[in-house]
PDB file of C-alpha atoms and ligand atoms in Angstrom:
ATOM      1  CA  UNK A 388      38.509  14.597  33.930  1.00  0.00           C
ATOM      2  CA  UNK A 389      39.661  13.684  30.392  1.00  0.00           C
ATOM      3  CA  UNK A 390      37.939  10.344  30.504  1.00  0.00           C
ATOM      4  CA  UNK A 391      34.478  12.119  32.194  1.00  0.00           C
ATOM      5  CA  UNK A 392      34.444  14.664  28.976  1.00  0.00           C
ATOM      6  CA  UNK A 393      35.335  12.110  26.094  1.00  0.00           C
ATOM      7  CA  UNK A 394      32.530   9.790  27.563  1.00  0.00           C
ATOM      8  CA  UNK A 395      29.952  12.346  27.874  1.00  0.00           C
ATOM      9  CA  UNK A 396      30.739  13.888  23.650  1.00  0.00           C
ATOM     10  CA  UNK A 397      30.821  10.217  22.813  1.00  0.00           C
ATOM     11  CA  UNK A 398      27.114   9.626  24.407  1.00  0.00           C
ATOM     12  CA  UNK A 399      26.367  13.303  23.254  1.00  0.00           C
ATOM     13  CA  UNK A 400      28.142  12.321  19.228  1.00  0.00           C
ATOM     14  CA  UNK A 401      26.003   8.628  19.651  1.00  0.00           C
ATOM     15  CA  UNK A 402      22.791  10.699  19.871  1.00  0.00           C
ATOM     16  CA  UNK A 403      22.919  13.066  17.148  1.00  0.00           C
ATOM     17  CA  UNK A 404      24.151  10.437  14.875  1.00  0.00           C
ATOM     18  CA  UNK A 405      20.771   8.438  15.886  1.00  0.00           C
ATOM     19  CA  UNK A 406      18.499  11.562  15.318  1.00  0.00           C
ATOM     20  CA  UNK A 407      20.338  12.613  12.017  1.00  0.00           C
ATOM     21  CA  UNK A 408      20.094   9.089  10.275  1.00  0.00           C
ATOM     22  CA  UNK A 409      16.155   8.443  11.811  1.00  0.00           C
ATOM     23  CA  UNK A 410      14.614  11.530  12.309  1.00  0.00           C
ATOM     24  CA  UNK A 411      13.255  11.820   8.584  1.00  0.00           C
ATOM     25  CA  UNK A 412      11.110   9.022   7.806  1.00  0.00           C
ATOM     26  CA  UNK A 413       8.152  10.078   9.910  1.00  0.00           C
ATOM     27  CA  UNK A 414       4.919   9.305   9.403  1.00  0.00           C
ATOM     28  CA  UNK A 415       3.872  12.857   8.504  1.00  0.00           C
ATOM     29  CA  UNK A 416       6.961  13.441   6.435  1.00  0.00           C
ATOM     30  CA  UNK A 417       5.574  10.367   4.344  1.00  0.00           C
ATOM     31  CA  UNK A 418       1.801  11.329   3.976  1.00  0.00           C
ATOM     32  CA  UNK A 419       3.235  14.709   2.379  1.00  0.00           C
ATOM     33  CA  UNK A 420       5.510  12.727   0.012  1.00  0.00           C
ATOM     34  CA  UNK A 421       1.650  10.711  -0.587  1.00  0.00           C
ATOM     35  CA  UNK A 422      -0.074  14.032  -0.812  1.00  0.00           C
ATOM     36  CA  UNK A 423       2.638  15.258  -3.514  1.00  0.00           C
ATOM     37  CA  UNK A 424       2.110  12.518  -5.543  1.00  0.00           C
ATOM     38  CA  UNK A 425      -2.006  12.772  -4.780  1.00  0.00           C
ATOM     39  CA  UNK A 426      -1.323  16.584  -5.976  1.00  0.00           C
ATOM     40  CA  UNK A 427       0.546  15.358  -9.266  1.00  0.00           C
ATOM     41  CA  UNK A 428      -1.893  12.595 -10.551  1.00  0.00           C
ATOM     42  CA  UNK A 429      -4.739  14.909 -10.131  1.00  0.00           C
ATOM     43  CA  UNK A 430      -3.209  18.010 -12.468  1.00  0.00           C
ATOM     44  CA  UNK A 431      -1.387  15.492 -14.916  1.00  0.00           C
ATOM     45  CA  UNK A 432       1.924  17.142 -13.964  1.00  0.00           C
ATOM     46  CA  UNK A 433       4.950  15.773 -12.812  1.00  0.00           C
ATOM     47  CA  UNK A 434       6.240  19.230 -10.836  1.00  0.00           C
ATOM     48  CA  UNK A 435       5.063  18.650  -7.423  1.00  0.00           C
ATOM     49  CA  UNK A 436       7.267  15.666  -7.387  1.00  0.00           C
ATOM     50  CA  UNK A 437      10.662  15.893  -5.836  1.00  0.00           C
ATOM     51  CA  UNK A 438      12.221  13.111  -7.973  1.00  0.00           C
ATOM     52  CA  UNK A 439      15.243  11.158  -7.011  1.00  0.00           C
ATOM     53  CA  UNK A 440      17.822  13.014  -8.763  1.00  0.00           C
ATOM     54  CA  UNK A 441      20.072   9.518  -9.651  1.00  0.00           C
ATOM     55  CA  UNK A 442      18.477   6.130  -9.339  1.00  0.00           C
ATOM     56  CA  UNK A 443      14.833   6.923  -9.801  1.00  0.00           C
ATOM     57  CA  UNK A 444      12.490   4.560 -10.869  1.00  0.00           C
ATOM     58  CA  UNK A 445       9.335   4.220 -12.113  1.00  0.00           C
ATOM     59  CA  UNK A 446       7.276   1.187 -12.533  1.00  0.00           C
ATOM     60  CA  UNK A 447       3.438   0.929 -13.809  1.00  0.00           C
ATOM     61  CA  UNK A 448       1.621  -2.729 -13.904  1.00  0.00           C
ATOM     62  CA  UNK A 449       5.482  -4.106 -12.959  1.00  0.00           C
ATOM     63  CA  UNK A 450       7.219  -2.851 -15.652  1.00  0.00           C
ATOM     64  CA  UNK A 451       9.826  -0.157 -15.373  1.00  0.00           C
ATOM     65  CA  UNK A 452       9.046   2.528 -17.736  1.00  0.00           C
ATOM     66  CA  UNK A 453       9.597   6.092 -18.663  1.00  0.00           C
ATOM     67  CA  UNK A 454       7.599   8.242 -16.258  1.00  0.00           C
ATOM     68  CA  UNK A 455       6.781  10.517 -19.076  1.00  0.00           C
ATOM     69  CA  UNK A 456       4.709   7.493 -20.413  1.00  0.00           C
ATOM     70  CA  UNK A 457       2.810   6.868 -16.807  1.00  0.00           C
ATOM     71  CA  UNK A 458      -0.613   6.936 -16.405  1.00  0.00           C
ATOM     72  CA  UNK A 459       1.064   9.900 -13.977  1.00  0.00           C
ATOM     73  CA  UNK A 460       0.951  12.572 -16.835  1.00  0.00           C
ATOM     74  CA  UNK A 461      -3.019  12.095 -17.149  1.00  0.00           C
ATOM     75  CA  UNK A 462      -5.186  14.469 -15.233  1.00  0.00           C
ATOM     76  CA  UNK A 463      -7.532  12.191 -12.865  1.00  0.00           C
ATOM     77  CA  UNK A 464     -10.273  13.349 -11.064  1.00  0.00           C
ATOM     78  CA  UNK A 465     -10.379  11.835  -7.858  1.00  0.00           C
ATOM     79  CA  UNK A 466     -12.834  10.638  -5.728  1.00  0.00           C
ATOM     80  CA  UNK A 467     -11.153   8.841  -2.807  1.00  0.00           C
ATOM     81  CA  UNK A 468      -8.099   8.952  -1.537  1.00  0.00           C
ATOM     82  CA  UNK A 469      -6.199   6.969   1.028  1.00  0.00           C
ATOM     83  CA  UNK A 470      -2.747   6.789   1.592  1.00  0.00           C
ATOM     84  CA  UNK A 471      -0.823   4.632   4.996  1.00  0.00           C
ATOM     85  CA  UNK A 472       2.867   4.870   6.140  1.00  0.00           C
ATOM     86  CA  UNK A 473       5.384   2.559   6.801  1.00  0.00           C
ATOM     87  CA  UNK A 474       8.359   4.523   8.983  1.00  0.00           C
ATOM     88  CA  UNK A 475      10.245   0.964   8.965  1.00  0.00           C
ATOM     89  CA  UNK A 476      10.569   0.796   5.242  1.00  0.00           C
ATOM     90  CA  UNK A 477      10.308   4.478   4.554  1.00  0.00           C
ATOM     91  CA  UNK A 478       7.327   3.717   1.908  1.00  0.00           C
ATOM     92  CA  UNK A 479       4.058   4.646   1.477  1.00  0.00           C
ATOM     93  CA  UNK A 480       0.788   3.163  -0.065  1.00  0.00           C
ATOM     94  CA  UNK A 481      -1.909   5.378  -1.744  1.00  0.00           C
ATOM     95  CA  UNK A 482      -5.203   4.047  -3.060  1.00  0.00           C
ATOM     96  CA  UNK A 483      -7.006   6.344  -5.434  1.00  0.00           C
ATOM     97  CA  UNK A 484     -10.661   6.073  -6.886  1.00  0.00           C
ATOM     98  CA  UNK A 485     -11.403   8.029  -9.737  1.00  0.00           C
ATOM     99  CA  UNK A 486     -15.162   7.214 -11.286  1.00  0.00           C
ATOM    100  CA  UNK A 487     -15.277  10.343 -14.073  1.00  0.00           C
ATOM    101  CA  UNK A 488     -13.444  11.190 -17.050  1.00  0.00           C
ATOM    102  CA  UNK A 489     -12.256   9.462 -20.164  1.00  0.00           C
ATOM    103  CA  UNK A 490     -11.389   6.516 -18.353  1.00  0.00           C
ATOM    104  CA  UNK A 491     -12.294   5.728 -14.838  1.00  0.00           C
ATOM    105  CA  UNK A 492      -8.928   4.215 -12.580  1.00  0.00           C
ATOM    106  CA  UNK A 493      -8.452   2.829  -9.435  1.00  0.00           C
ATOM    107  CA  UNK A 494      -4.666   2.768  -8.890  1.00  0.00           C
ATOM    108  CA  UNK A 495      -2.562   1.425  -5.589  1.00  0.00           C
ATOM    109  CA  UNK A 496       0.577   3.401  -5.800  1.00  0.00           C
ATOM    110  CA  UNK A 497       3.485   2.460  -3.487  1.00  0.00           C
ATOM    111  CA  UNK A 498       6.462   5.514  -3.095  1.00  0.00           C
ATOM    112  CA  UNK A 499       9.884   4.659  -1.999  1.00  0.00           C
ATOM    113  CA  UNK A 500      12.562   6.844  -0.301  1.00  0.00           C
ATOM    114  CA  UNK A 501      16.235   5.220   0.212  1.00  0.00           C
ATOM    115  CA  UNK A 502      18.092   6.630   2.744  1.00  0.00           C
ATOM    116  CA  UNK A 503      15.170   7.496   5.072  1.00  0.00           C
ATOM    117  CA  UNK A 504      15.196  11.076   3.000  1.00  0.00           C
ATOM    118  CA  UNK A 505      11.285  11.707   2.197  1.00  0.00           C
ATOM    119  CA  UNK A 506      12.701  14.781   0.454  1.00  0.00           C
ATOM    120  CA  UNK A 507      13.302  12.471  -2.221  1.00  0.00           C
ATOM    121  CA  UNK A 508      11.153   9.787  -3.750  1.00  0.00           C
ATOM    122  CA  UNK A 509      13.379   6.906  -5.491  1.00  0.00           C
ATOM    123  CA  UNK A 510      10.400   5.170  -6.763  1.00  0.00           C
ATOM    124  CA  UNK A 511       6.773   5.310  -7.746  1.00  0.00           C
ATOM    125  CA  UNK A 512       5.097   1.782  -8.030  1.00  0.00           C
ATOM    126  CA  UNK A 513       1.225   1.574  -9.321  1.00  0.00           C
ATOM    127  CA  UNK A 514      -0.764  -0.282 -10.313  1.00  0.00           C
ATOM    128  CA  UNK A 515      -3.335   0.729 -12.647  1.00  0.00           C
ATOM    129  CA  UNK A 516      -6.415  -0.749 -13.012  1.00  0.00           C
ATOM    130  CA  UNK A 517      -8.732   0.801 -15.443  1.00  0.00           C
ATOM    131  CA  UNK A 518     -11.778  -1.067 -17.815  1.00  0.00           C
ATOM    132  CA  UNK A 519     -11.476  -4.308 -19.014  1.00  0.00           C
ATOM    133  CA  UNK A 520      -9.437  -4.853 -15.044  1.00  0.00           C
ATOM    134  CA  UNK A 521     -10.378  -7.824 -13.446  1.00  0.00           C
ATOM    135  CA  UNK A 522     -14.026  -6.997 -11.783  1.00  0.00           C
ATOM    136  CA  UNK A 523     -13.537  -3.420 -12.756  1.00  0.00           C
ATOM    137  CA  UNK A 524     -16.086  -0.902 -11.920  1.00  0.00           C
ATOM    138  CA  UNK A 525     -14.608   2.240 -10.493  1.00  0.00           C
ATOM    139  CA  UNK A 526     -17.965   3.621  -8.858  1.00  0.00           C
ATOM    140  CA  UNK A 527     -18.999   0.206  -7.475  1.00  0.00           C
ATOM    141  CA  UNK A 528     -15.638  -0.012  -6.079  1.00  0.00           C
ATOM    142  CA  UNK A 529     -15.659   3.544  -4.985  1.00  0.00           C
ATOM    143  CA  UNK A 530     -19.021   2.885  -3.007  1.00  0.00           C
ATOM    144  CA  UNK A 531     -17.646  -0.020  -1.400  1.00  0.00           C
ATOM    145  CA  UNK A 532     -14.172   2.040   0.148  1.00  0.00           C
ATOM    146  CA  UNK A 533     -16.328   4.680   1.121  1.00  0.00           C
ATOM    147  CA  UNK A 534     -18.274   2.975   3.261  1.00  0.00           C
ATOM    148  CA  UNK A 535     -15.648   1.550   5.015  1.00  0.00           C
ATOM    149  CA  UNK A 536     -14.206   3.114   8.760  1.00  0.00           C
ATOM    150  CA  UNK A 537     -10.243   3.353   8.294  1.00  0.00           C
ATOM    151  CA  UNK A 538      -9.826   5.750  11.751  1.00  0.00           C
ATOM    152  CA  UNK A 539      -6.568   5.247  13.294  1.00  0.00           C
ATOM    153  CA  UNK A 540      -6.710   2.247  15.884  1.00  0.00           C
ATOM    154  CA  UNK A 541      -5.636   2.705  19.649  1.00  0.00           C
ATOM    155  CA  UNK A 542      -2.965   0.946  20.451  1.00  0.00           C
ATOM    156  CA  UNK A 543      -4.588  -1.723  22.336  1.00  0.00           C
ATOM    157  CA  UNK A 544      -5.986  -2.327  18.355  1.00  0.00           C
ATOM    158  CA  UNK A 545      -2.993  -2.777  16.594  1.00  0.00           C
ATOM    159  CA  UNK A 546      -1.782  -5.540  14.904  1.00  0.00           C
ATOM    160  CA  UNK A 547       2.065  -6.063  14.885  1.00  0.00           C
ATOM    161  CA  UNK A 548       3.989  -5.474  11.870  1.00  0.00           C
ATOM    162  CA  UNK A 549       4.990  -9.255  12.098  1.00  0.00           C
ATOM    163  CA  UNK A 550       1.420 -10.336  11.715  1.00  0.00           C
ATOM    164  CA  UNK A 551       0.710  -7.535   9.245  1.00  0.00           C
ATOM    165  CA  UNK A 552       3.387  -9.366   7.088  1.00  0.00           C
ATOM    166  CA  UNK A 553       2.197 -12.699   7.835  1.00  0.00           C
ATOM    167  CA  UNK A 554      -1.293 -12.229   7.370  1.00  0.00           C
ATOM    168  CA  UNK A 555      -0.193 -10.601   3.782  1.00  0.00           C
ATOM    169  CA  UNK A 556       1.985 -13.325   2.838  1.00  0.00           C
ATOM    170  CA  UNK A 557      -0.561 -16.307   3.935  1.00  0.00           C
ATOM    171  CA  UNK A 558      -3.255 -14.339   1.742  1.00  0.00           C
ATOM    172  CA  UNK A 559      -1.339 -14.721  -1.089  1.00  0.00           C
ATOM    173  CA  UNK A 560       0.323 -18.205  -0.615  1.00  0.00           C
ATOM    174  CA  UNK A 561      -3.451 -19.274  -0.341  1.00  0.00           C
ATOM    175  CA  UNK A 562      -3.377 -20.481  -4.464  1.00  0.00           C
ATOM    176  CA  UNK A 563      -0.403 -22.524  -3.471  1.00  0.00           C
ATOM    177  CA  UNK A 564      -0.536 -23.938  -0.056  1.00  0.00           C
ATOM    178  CA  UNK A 565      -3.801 -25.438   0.968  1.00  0.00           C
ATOM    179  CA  UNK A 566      -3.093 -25.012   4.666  1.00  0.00           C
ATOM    180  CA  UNK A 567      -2.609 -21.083   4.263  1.00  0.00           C
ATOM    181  CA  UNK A 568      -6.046 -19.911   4.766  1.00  0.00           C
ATOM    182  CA  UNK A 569      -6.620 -21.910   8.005  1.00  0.00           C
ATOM    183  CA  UNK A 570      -3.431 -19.681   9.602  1.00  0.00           C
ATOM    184  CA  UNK A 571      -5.326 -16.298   8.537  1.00  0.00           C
ATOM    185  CA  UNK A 572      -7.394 -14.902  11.907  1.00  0.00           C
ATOM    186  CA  UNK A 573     -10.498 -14.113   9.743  1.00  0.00           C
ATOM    187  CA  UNK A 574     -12.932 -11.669  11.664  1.00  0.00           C
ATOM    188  CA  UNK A 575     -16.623 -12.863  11.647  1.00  0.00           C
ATOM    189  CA  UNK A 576     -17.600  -9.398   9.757  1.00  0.00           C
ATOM    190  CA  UNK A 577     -14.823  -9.133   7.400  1.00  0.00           C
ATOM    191  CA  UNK A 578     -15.684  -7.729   3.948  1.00  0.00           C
ATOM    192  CA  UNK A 579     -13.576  -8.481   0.833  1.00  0.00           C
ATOM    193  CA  UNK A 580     -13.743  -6.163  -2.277  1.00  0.00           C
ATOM    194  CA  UNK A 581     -12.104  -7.442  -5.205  1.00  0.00           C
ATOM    195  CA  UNK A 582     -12.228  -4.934  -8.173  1.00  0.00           C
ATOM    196  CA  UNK A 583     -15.678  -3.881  -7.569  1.00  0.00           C
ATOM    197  CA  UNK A 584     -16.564  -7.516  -6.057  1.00  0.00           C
ATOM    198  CA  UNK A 585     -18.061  -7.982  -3.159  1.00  0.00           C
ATOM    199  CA  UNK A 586     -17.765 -11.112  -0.704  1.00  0.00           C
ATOM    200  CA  UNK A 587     -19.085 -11.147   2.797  1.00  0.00           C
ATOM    201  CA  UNK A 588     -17.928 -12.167   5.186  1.00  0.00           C
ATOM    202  CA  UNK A 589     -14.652 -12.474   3.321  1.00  0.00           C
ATOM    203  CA  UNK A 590     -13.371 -15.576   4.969  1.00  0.00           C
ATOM    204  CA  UNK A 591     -15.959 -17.794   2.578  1.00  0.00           C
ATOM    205  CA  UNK A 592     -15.007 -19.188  -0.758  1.00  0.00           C
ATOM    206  CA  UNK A 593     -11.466 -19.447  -0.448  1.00  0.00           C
ATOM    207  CA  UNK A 594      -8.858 -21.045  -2.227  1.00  0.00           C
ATOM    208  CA  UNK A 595      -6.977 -24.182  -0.710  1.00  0.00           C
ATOM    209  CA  UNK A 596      -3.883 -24.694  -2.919  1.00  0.00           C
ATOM    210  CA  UNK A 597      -4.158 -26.024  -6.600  1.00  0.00           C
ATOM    211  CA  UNK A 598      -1.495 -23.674  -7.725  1.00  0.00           C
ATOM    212  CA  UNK A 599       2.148 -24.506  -8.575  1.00  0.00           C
ATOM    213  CA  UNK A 600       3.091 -21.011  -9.479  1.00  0.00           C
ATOM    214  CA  UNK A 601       3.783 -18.486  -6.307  1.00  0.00           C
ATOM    215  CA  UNK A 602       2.734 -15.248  -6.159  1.00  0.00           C
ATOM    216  CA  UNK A 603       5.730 -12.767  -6.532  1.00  0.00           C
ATOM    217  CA  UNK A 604       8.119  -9.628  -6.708  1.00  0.00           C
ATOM    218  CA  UNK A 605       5.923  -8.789  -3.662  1.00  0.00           C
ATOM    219  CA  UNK A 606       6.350  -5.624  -1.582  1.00  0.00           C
ATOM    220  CA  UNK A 607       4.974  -4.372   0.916  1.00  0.00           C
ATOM    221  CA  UNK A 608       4.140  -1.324   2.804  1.00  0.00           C
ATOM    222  CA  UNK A 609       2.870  -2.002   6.719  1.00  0.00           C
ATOM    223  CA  UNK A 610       1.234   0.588   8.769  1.00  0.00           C
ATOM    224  CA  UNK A 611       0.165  -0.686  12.198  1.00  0.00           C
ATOM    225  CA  UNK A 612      -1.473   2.580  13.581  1.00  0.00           C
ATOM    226  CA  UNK A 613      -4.079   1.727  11.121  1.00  0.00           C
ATOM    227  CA  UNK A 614      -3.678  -2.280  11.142  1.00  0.00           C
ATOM    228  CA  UNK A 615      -2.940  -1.997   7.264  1.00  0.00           C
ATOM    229  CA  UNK A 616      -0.664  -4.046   5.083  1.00  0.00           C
ATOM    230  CA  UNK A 617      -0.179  -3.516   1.052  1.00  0.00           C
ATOM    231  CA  UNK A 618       1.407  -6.007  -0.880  1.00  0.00           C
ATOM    232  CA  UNK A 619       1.875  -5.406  -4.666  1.00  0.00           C
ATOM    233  CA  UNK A 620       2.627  -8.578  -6.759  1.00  0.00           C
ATOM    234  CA  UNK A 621       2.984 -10.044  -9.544  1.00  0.00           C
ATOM    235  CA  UNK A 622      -0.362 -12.804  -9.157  1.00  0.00           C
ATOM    236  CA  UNK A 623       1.398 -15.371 -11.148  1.00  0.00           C
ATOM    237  CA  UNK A 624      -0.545 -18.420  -9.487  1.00  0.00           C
ATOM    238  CA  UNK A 625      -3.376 -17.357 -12.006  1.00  0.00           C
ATOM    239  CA  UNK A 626      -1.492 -16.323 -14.466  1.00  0.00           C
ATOM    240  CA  UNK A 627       0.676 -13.143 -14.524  1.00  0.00           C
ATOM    241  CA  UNK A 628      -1.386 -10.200 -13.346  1.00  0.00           C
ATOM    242  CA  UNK A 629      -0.409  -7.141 -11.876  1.00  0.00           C
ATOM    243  CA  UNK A 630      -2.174  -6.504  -8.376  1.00  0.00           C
ATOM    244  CA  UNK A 631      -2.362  -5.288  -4.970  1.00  0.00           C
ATOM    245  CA  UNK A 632      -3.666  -6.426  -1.992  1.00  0.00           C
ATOM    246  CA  UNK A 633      -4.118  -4.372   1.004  1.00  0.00           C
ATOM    247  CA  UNK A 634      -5.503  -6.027   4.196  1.00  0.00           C
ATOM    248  CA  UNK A 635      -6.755  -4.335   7.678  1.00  0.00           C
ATOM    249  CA  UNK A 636      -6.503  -5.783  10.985  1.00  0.00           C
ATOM    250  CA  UNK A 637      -8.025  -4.842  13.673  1.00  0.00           C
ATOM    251  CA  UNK A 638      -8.295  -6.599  17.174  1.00  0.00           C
ATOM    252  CA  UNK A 639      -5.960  -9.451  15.898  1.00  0.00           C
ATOM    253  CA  UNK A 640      -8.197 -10.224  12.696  1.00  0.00           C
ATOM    254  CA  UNK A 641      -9.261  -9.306   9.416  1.00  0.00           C
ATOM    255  CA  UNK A 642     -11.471  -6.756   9.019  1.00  0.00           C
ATOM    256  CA  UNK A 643     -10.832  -5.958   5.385  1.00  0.00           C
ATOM    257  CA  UNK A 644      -9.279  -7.112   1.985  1.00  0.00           C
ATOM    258  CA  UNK A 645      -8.954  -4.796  -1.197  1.00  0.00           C
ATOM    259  CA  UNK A 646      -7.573  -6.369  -4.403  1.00  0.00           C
ATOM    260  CA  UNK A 647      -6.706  -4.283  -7.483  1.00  0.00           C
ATOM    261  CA  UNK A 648      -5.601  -6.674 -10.514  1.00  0.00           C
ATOM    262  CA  UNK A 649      -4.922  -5.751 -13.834  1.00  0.00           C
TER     263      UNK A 649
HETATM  264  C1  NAG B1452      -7.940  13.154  -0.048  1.00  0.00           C
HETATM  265  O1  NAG B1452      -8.867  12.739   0.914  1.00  0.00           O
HETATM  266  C2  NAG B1452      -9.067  13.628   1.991  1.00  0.00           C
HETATM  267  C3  NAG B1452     -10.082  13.003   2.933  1.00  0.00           C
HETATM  268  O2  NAG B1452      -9.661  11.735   3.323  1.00  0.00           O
HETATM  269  C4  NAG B1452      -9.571  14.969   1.483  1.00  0.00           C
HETATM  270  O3  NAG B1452      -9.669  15.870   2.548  1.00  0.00           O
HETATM  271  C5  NAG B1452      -8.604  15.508   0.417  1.00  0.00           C
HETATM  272  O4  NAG B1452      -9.128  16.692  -0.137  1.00  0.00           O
HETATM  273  C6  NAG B1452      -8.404  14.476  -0.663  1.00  0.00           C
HETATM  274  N1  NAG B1452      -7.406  14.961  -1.601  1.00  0.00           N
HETATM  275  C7  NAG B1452      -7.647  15.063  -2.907  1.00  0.00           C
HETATM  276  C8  NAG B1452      -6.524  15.598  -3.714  1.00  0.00           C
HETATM  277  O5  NAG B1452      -8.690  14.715  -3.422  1.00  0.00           O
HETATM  278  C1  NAG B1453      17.267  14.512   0.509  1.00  0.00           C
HETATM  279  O1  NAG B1453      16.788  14.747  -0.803  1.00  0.00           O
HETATM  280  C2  NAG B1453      16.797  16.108  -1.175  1.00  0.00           C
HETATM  281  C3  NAG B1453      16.093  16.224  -2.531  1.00  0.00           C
HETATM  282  O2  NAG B1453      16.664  15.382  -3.496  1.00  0.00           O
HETATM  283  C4  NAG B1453      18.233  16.588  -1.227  1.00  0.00           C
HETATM  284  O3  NAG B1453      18.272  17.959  -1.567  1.00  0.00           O
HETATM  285  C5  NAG B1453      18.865  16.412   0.158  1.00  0.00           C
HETATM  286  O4  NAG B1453      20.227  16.731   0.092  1.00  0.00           O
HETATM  287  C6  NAG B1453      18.719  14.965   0.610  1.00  0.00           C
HETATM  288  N1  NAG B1453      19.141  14.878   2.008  1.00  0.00           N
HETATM  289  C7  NAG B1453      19.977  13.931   2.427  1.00  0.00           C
HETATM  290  C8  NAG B1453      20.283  13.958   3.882  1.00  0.00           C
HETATM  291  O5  NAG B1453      20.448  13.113   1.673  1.00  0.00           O
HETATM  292  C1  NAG B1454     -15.144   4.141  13.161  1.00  0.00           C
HETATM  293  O1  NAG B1454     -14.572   3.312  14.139  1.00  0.00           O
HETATM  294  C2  NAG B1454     -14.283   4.025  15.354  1.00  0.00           C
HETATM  295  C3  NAG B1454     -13.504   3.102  16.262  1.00  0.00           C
HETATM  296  O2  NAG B1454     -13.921   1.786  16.158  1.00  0.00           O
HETATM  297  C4  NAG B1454     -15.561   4.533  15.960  1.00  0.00           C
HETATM  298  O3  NAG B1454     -15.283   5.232  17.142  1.00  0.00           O
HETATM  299  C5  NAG B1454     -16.253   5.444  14.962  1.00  0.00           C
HETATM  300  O4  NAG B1454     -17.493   5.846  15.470  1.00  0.00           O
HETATM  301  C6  NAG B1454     -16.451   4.741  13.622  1.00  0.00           C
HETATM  302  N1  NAG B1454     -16.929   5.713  12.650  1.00  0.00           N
HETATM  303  C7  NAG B1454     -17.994   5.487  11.910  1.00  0.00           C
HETATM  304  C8  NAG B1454     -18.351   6.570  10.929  1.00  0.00           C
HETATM  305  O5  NAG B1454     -18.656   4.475  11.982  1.00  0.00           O
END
């Protein structure tokens, strides 16, 4: 009898220790993280944030810097919004469009939460593109996103979050290794927008090596319900330029690529 009890607390202690560590990062739990951070850039105002308490970093164009000195603390109106989740990594990627005001933006934010505890965002990683960008124009750009169709993809859709990170790495090894675009599963009616360029289908004019410099400090934020990968960078085969590029798969190929570079 003792060994019956002890075996079922054990298999009843292994399961709440599973739910307690995993049951936070959820995909809704990380949209409202987004939509707090969606609320603060609009007003200006850091106080719908729930900041990391120790540890908390902020990092705009990839440099740390004081929040207070973010393009954060600037009221933006915005346009279009967009934000994926990535349950695995507990991260999430906004894009944000905003066409009026002093100065127009398009920003890719990515928020991190350590210990799967969306209560609590540890960092806040954008990338803000605003005139003078590379291929900047906010409402061209903003015309472009909005005619795109981001619904959620049934699962027979998705793309694994293997070939989410492979198709985001090969992207961006393209400027160093000319075999890297032949590996990418390019759809026939892909469209690329880069800055406020467009390129159709987007699997023309592309780069085959020529590069010794790699594209780095990359992370990445996957989201397979909607066949999305984000992958900030530093785009050092060109020089050293803060960017993102966010790619959607659907069926096994590329429907989309977005790049924001400062
Ligand atoms: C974000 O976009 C959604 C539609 O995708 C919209 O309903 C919502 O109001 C937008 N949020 C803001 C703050 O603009
Ligand atoms: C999650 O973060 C919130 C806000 O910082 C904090 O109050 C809470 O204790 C944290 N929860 C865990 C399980 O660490
Ligand atoms: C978006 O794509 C879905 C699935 O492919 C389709 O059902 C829907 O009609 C599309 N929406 C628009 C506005 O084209």
């Amino acid at each position: 009898m003792i060994g019956l009890s002890s075996t079922i607390s054990v298999a009843f202690y292994a399961i709440a220790t599973i739910s307690s560590v995993s049951a936070e990062c959820t995909r809704d739990s990380l949209l409202a993280a987004a939509n707090s951070y969606i609320r603060a850039q609009t007003a200006g105002k850091l106080d719908s944030l729930s900041l990391a308490t120790e540890g908390f970093t902020y990092q705009e164009n990839n440099k740390i810097i004081d929040i207070k000195k973010g393009v954060i603390n600037t009221p933006l109106k915005i346009d279009l919004n967009r934000s994926t989740a990535d349950t695995v990594a507990c991260a999430s990627y906004t894009m944000l469009i905003s066409t009026s005001g002093s100065k127009p933006y398009v920003l890719a934010t990515q928020l991190t939460h350590k210990n799967d505890n969306t209560s609590s965002i540890t960092m806040i990683d954008t990338i803000a593109a605003t005139t003078g960008s590379l291929f900047f124009n906010a409402a061209q750009t903003l015309t472009y996103i909005r005619a795109e169709n981001w619904t959620t993809l049934s699962e027979s859709r998705r793309p694994s979050r293997d070939l989410l990170k492979k198709v985001g790495d090969a992207y961006l090894d393209m400027w160093t290794d000319a075999k890297a675009a032949d590996t990418i599963p390019w759809g026939t009616d892909c469209e690329r927008v880069e800055g406020s360029r467009l390129t159709k289908p987007c699997g023309g004019q592309l780069p085959r090596g020529g590069s010794a410099k790699n594209n780095g400090m990359r992370r990445y934020v996957i989201d397979e319900t909607v066949g999305s990968v984000d992958v900030l960078c530093a785009f050092n085969s060109l020089g050293d330029m803060p960017d993102s590029h966010e790619i959607r798969v659907e069926d096994g190929k590329v429907k989309y690529v977005h790049t924001i570079t400062v």
